[in-house]
């Protein structure tokens, strides 16, 4: 039995398409009132999982519980969850008002109450003035808000969002992020948000689930996932990182002594399940400082820069020919070493993390 | 370097297109004009008159033609209606039921009436109805028309359905619509332009048919085309030209209607 | 993207997965019982013995096909020689349909090309103008053509009055009149597929080709023709196949000498002179001919798609 604080419990769910397995026994508990993000590259199974919760995909094994109630075999129209679709799927033959009203009428709301509810949610998304328009007469951002209003109107237990921002342009997308987050707090229900955009995931979520190849890689707060990735996939997919192959000498109390092929040795935190031997080190580029040659943890030669606006990206080569990327903030005081210059690299405390596989 | 020829503007193609239009329209326009000719010798112009139109509605042959027109109308409405329903169900199956056993065969069956030559369909229907002892008459015509109207109704409907993503139905079901409501409240309204033009097409095709009707109709039952054909065998009389002109008008109204429906549908798509 | 735009179109959807049989049932029943079964029954009839007042006697016989292909003399006991009457009618039908197809191609191709190269707005108006006559009752169109070109019709009257000719042209009841009627009946079938093919052609391709030193003729042959060819072939089939079995144009515009398959078959089922098994056999032969043409076409299409 799931605890009452759990909104959706995904229990050992397996989904196969012919010979292809899209979900390999996925188990996740999504809490009440949390903004939960499924993050991963396309084909990782995140959308399949969302569609399974909505009821558009049957699962081959496992169970789905909504507030403790088994919904695994319920058809979509009997599940008290609503979806914001990737391209919104607003009914083109209905007005905004009729679109938002649709779910309420299907649930047999009393006409007057339903109308009041539609007005309320339209106000919530600031579209009251557009109630009588057809979807085709709205901008992309407005359509997105109608889709939200339509999904929220029937007061679902959980709101599912399938990459709802991907059809918007960059500026609008950034503005909508905070609106969406605010809306989630206001409604007080769990949002399950699917995206392949790690920045979106990090900025909006209470917790992020990183998925790959139909398996959960890591579940945690944005900070956990970014700063303490459990494996190479998570480190590489969430943010930018340098992955270095190292020799692990010993591990004690979560601290590992590692040696680079070039010979430099140092200690760093290790993800729980690393055995001594060969391992991988993840070093975030913005957590590396550049000093004079010979004074850092590692010696390197600058091979190029890229101007990125807020940052300057420095490419450096280590003694054993490994290439690393270093990010320096673009401020007036930052000294940018010349190409070909020999420099020392200082790893900030906790910057390097030893990963399983 | 040789003079550059713009491939988009071949000289002479406009001329051929105009010839094409003249050939297509001249016979129709001339018949329409001569239907107003006040002269018993058909080809000499004797001034304008509406006499032949009056004759169509009140003349000695008018009951025959009126009955035939009524038969044509009844059959066209019923056949188009039945064919549209059948074709709509088939289009839903072909575009919304994924892969199923016999799908290729079903597709071939839908299009079979288009592949079998008309005269063969006519012979086969006659042989079939006489073998099972079906009394020939309106009902046999109706059945035969329904059969060959199905692919004509199917084409625009399935074309329309292929352009409707199933995400709308999913959205409807996500919003607590039962499968039946998802169909009636969402899919059906979205399909409507296709269904309308499909049924118009079927209606015109049914009205147009002569050969199959001529085979399966029993003695005494006539549709407008068979009645006209019978009359033409005695010579082209002015009242025939008046009827032809009336039918021409009806056809043009219908085509324009279905064209407009199609355009409205396209605009809604945008 | 607008909300109404088709999305994910082409993805196989299976909302009605379990309902396929139920939804297809009316189609299967209606077309199966009232077209497929009748065609099969017609095949059976072609192997039966004729009854003299129309209809059949249920006795197996090759007589219908034998009569079609062989001549056994007046009393039926001479050694069989090839009978040319009916094969000749089929051959004339193929010839007539072929000439009508060529006429449609010669006029239809430039027309389709011209329309497809207009700007989109006028394109739809031109197309509309071309298609309207198709929707006018075929019988009425054929009767109109008969009225126009017959010896005492407006065309001859006009030419006589204008002094261009001394005697009527004598168009009616000729092979040419039948070809003209078929051409008139099925011209839009030629224009539409060619139009569709040309419209899809990206004229930037010919600009690219001419940039790569191709002359006009080379461009036509190597760049445009391959793109337009499927439209031409489809158009030819759409004109040729119905022309082959046409009844109205040969019956109304042609005379006794221009007998075609359609009239031959029709005659077998009208009045007491009829011979049902023979008519059924002729219809079977026509059906086979058409299906072979369509099969060859479908094969060729599949090959193109496989590539």
Short mmCIF file of N, CA and C in Angstrom, two decimals, chain C residues 154-170:
data_model
loop_
_atom_site.label_atom_id
_atom_site.label_comp_id
_atom_site.label_asym_id
_atom_site.label_seq_id
_atom_site.Cartn_x
_atom_site.Cartn_y
_atom_site.Cartn_z
N UNK C 154 -25.45 22.35 -85.39
CA UNK C 154 -24.95 23.74 -85.44
C UNK C 154 -23.57 23.86 -86.08
N UNK C 155 -22.69 22.88 -85.84
CA UNK C 155 -21.33 23.00 -86.38
C UNK C 155 -21.38 23.04 -87.91
N UNK C 156 -22.06 22.04 -88.49
CA UNK C 156 -22.14 21.99 -89.95
C UNK C 156 -22.92 23.17 -90.52
N UNK C 157 -24.04 23.51 -89.87
CA UNK C 157 -24.84 24.66 -90.32
C UNK C 157 -23.97 25.91 -90.37
N UNK C 158 -23.18 26.07 -89.33
CA UNK C 158 -22.33 27.25 -89.24
C UNK C 158 -21.30 27.26 -90.36
N UNK C 159 -20.64 26.12 -90.54
CA UNK C 159 -19.59 26.05 -91.56
C UNK C 159 -20.17 26.19 -92.97
N UNK C 160 -21.35 25.61 -93.19
CA UNK C 160 -22.02 25.75 -94.48
C UNK C 160 -22.37 27.21 -94.73
N UNK C 161 -22.95 27.82 -93.71
CA UNK C 161 -23.37 29.22 -93.86
C UNK C 161 -22.17 30.11 -94.09
N UNK C 162 -21.07 29.79 -93.45
CA UNK C 162 -19.86 30.62 -93.58
C UNK C 162 -19.15 30.34 -94.90
N UNK C 163 -19.61 29.31 -95.61
CA UNK C 163 -19.01 29.01 -96.90
C UNK C 163 -17.69 28.26 -96.80
N UNK C 164 -17.36 27.76 -95.64
CA UNK C 164 -16.11 27.01 -95.50
C UNK C 164 -16.22 25.65 -96.17
N UNK C 165 -17.40 25.04 -96.07
CA UNK C 165 -17.61 23.73 -96.69
C UNK C 165 -18.88 23.78 -97.55
N UNK C 166 -18.97 22.85 -98.50
CA UNK C 166 -20.16 22.79 -99.36
C UNK C 166 -21.12 21.71 -98.88
N UNK C 167 -20.55 20.63 -98.38
CA UNK C 167 -21.38 19.54 -97.89
C UNK C 167 -21.02 19.31 -96.43
N UNK C 168 -21.97 18.80 -95.63
CA UNK C 168 -21.67 18.54 -94.21
C UNK C 168 -20.43 17.68 -94.06
N UNK C 169 -19.71 17.87 -92.95
CA UNK C 169 -18.45 17.18 -92.74
C UNK C 169 -18.63 15.67 -92.61
N UNK C 170 -19.83 15.25 -92.25
CA UNK C 170 -20.06 13.81 -92.07
C UNK C 170 -19.26 13.24 -90.91
#
